[in-house]
């Protein structure tokens, strides 16, 4: 399904409750009360759709990219929160028990005990969830602990809002809207079951093991895994996978990494991993033979179907991982288009897989521009960082306008390079990026 159709489907789901409310034919109330009800209905629909957006479904993230999907997820969570916060305060109707002469609730807001308690609980829990996610990095919570709390919290909010809607909601009393909420809640629960039960069960049947681990640069490791009795992973160069090394497939201990090898290399997969937190710092202790579970492939940093007279790869630090995969595949296919690789690091000992860079230079004639901000005295490459003037100096000429630009690296570098490329006239559709951090 094309991205535009996905967006249309999303909008249809989120605004369907408004349509069903109008179709219910209930007599209208004062404008503020209808706005309050509308805010609540749309907030709940957004909330339930969030489960599908964060569920790693390739039909969604494969079209627009996982980082864009997660950004939408975060933005929409804030939107749902804003609507949910204003929802109770917009009402102007008096708050009371049902009046015998007001069966359609025209003149009062009627909350029986359950409808009120569930609404208040959800009202308190939803901001806590969003604030915990925004401030996650500042709290000393393990990522996996946060993820567990986030999943359970989101499910609790969805359940509470469902009860609140069907107990206290004016429009959700109607069968159609009740069915709509039940169906969407069912899909949300199903998406959790797929990610946390079905996929792990499938992973058990297609296991992997570590075949090699070696240090390839300062605090950077190459992890190679091999399939256990199956034909490996059908992936495209530039994609990534979540891997779980040495844990049960049902564990939350899994991390996303770009596949550094290219499909042409065969069944083994290589990953280039920089030490950052608990898992990545434990790589020196991982032994060959350790069991691995894999969820993938994911990602849209791929070259298939993208026409361009040349391709530039711009990488900072470990952002080089998917570039090796893409360039390796181009070299294997003897792709005749010119390629330029700009690779930035702080120091020379951070340059990963120098032998592979030399091979790409030699065999595929890739122009490799190495940039170091803290170079050794005998450094013959470029000095400084990958910033806007450097991009203009390298790609400012007219002949690069129609090239494809593939970017991966620290967020600040990506933002600067992307802005400069657009500034020199490269079309947005010709710039592909992969972000290693979703926040
Ligand atoms: C699409 C993608 C591709 C990536 N490719 C590479 C790569 O090729 N090489 C590389 O070195 N790093 C890559 N990363 C970053 C890598 O995933 C993190 O550095 C790693 O997960 C950190 O794990 P940790 O346990 O060591 O640290 P932690 O302290 O547990 O995590 C540090 C940060 O990593 C991120 N992270 C951790 N676990 C997950 C998870 N399950 N899902 C999403 N984000 C998570 C979070 O932002 C977290 O705050 C990639 C990230 C993404 C999203």
Short mmCIF file of N, CA, C and O and ligand atoms in Angstrom, two decimals, residues 56 136-137 143-144 147 240 242 252 254-258 272-274 276-281 318 321-322 434-439, ligand 1:
data_model
loop_
_atom_site.label_atom_id
_atom_site.label_comp_id
_atom_site.label_asym_id
_atom_site.label_seq_id
_atom_site.Cartn_x
_atom_site.Cartn_y
_atom_site.Cartn_z
N UNK A 56 5.90 -2.58 14.77
CA UNK A 56 6.91 -3.11 13.83
C UNK A 56 6.29 -3.83 12.64
O UNK A 56 6.76 -4.89 12.24
N UNK A 136 12.67 9.65 29.37
CA UNK A 136 13.31 8.34 29.60
C UNK A 136 14.82 8.42 29.74
O UNK A 136 15.41 7.81 30.63
N UNK A 137 15.46 9.19 28.86
CA UNK A 137 16.92 9.26 28.87
C UNK A 137 17.46 9.85 30.16
O UNK A 137 18.57 9.53 30.58
N UNK A 143 16.43 0.47 29.33
CA UNK A 143 15.52 0.63 28.19
C UNK A 143 14.43 -0.45 28.24
O UNK A 143 13.26 -0.17 28.01
N UNK A 144 14.83 -1.67 28.57
CA UNK A 144 13.89 -2.79 28.57
C UNK A 144 12.82 -2.60 29.66
O UNK A 144 11.66 -2.96 29.46
N UNK A 147 10.41 -0.10 28.41
CA UNK A 147 9.56 -0.66 27.36
C UNK A 147 8.43 -1.50 27.96
O UNK A 147 7.28 -1.43 27.52
N UNK A 240 17.72 -3.33 8.45
CA UNK A 240 18.19 -3.64 9.80
C UNK A 240 17.32 -4.72 10.43
O UNK A 240 16.27 -5.08 9.88
N UNK A 242 16.15 -6.49 14.52
CA UNK A 242 16.28 -6.54 15.98
C UNK A 242 16.93 -7.87 16.32
O UNK A 242 16.45 -8.91 15.84
N UNK A 252 12.58 -9.16 26.53
CA UNK A 252 12.58 -7.82 25.90
C UNK A 252 14.01 -7.39 25.56
O UNK A 252 14.22 -6.29 25.05
N UNK A 254 16.39 -7.13 23.34
CA UNK A 254 16.71 -7.19 21.91
C UNK A 254 17.01 -5.77 21.46
O UNK A 254 16.51 -4.81 22.05
N UNK A 255 17.87 -5.64 20.46
CA UNK A 255 18.30 -4.30 20.01
C UNK A 255 18.33 -4.24 18.49
O UNK A 255 18.68 -5.22 17.84
N UNK A 256 18.02 -3.07 17.93
CA UNK A 256 18.04 -2.95 16.47
C UNK A 256 19.45 -2.61 15.96
O UNK A 256 20.11 -1.73 16.50
N UNK A 257 19.88 -3.29 14.91
CA UNK A 257 21.18 -2.98 14.29
C UNK A 257 21.05 -3.11 12.77
O UNK A 257 20.41 -4.05 12.28
N UNK A 258 21.71 -2.21 12.06
CA UNK A 258 21.75 -2.31 10.61
C UNK A 258 22.58 -3.52 10.22
O UNK A 258 23.59 -3.81 10.87
N UNK A 272 27.81 -4.25 12.63
CA UNK A 272 28.89 -3.41 13.16
C UNK A 272 28.29 -2.67 14.34
O UNK A 272 27.35 -1.89 14.16
N UNK A 273 28.84 -2.91 15.53
CA UNK A 273 28.14 -2.42 16.73
C UNK A 273 29.07 -1.58 17.60
O UNK A 273 30.16 -2.01 17.98
N UNK A 274 28.59 -0.39 17.92
CA UNK A 274 29.37 0.53 18.77
C UNK A 274 28.88 0.39 20.21
O UNK A 274 27.68 0.34 20.46
N UNK A 276 27.57 1.28 23.69
CA UNK A 276 26.78 2.42 24.17
C UNK A 276 26.22 2.12 25.56
O UNK A 276 26.49 2.84 26.51
N UNK A 277 25.43 1.03 25.67
CA UNK A 277 24.80 0.70 26.95
C UNK A 277 25.08 -0.73 27.34
O UNK A 277 26.09 -1.31 26.96
N UNK A 278 24.15 -1.32 28.11
CA UNK A 278 24.43 -2.63 28.71
C UNK A 278 24.70 -3.74 27.68
O UNK A 278 25.69 -4.46 27.80
N UNK A 279 23.84 -3.88 26.65
CA UNK A 279 24.09 -4.98 25.70
C UNK A 279 25.36 -4.73 24.88
O UNK A 279 26.24 -5.60 24.77
N UNK A 280 25.46 -3.54 24.30
CA UNK A 280 26.58 -3.30 23.38
C UNK A 280 27.93 -3.35 24.11
O UNK A 280 28.94 -3.70 23.51
N UNK A 281 27.92 -3.04 25.43
CA UNK A 281 29.19 -3.12 26.18
C UNK A 281 29.51 -4.55 26.58
O UNK A 281 30.60 -4.81 27.12
N UNK A 318 29.36 5.00 13.62
CA UNK A 318 28.87 3.65 13.29
C UNK A 318 27.74 3.70 12.24
O UNK A 318 27.29 2.66 11.74
N UNK A 321 27.65 1.46 9.07
CA UNK A 321 27.22 0.04 8.94
C UNK A 321 26.34 -0.22 7.71
O UNK A 321 26.68 -1.08 6.88
N UNK A 322 25.21 0.50 7.54
CA UNK A 322 24.39 0.17 6.36
C UNK A 322 25.08 0.54 5.04
O UNK A 322 24.75 -0.01 3.99
N UNK A 434 18.69 7.15 7.73
CA UNK A 434 18.36 6.18 8.78
C UNK A 434 18.83 6.77 10.09
O UNK A 434 19.98 7.20 10.22
N UNK A 435 17.91 6.85 11.06
CA UNK A 435 18.28 7.38 12.37
C UNK A 435 18.40 6.22 13.35
O UNK A 435 17.54 5.36 13.38
N UNK A 436 19.47 6.25 14.13
CA UNK A 436 19.69 5.17 15.10
C UNK A 436 19.02 5.49 16.43
O UNK A 436 19.06 4.68 17.35
N UNK A 437 18.48 6.66 16.55
CA UNK A 437 17.85 7.06 17.79
C UNK A 437 16.49 7.63 17.46
O UNK A 437 16.40 8.52 16.63
N UNK A 438 15.42 7.11 18.09
CA UNK A 438 14.07 7.54 17.71
C UNK A 438 13.63 8.82 18.41
O UNK A 438 12.61 9.38 18.07
N UNK A 439 14.34 9.26 19.49
CA UNK A 439 13.82 10.37 20.28
C UNK A 439 14.19 11.71 19.69
O UNK A 439 15.16 11.82 18.99
C1 LIG B 1 17.18 1.31 12.94
C2 LIG B 1 18.37 1.29 13.86
C3 LIG B 1 19.56 0.77 13.40
C4 LIG B 1 20.67 0.78 14.22
N1 LIG B 1 21.86 0.27 13.74
C5 LIG B 1 22.94 0.30 14.53
C6 LIG B 1 24.19 -0.24 14.04
O1 LIG B 1 24.30 -0.71 12.92
N2 LIG B 1 25.25 -0.20 14.89
C7 LIG B 1 25.16 0.33 16.16
O2 LIG B 1 26.15 0.32 16.88
N3 LIG B 1 23.99 0.83 16.62
C8 LIG B 1 22.89 0.82 15.86
N4 LIG B 1 21.70 1.30 16.36
C9 LIG B 1 21.67 1.80 17.73
C10 LIG B 1 21.54 0.60 18.68
O3 LIG B 1 20.28 -0.01 18.52
C11 LIG B 1 21.70 1.04 20.14
O4 LIG B 1 22.95 1.64 20.29
C12 LIG B 1 21.63 -0.19 21.03
O5 LIG B 1 20.33 -0.75 20.97
C13 LIG B 1 21.97 0.21 22.46
O6 LIG B 1 21.67 -0.90 23.29
P1 LIG B 1 22.33 -1.06 24.71
O7 LIG B 1 21.63 -2.16 25.46
O8 LIG B 1 23.80 -1.21 24.61
O9 LIG B 1 22.09 0.35 25.41
P2 LIG B 1 20.81 0.88 26.16
O10 LIG B 1 21.30 1.80 27.20
O11 LIG B 1 19.89 -0.25 26.56
O12 LIG B 1 20.10 1.70 25.02
C14 LIG B 1 20.61 2.94 24.57
C15 LIG B 1 19.62 3.51 23.58
O13 LIG B 1 19.52 2.65 22.44
C16 LIG B 1 18.17 2.61 21.98
N5 LIG B 1 17.64 1.24 22.11
C17 LIG B 1 18.01 0.28 22.95
N6 LIG B 1 17.28 -0.84 22.79
C18 LIG B 1 16.40 -0.55 21.79
C19 LIG B 1 15.33 -1.26 21.17
N7 LIG B 1 15.02 -2.51 21.51
N8 LIG B 1 14.64 -0.63 20.19
C20 LIG B 1 14.92 0.64 19.83
N9 LIG B 1 15.91 1.36 20.38
C21 LIG B 1 16.63 0.78 21.35
C22 LIG B 1 17.38 3.54 22.86
O14 LIG B 1 17.32 4.82 22.27
C23 LIG B 1 18.19 3.61 24.12
O15 LIG B 1 18.00 4.80 24.84
C24 LIG B 1 20.59 1.30 15.54
C25 LIG B 1 19.38 1.80 16.01
C26 LIG B 1 18.27 1.80 15.18
C27 LIG B 1 16.97 2.34 15.71
#
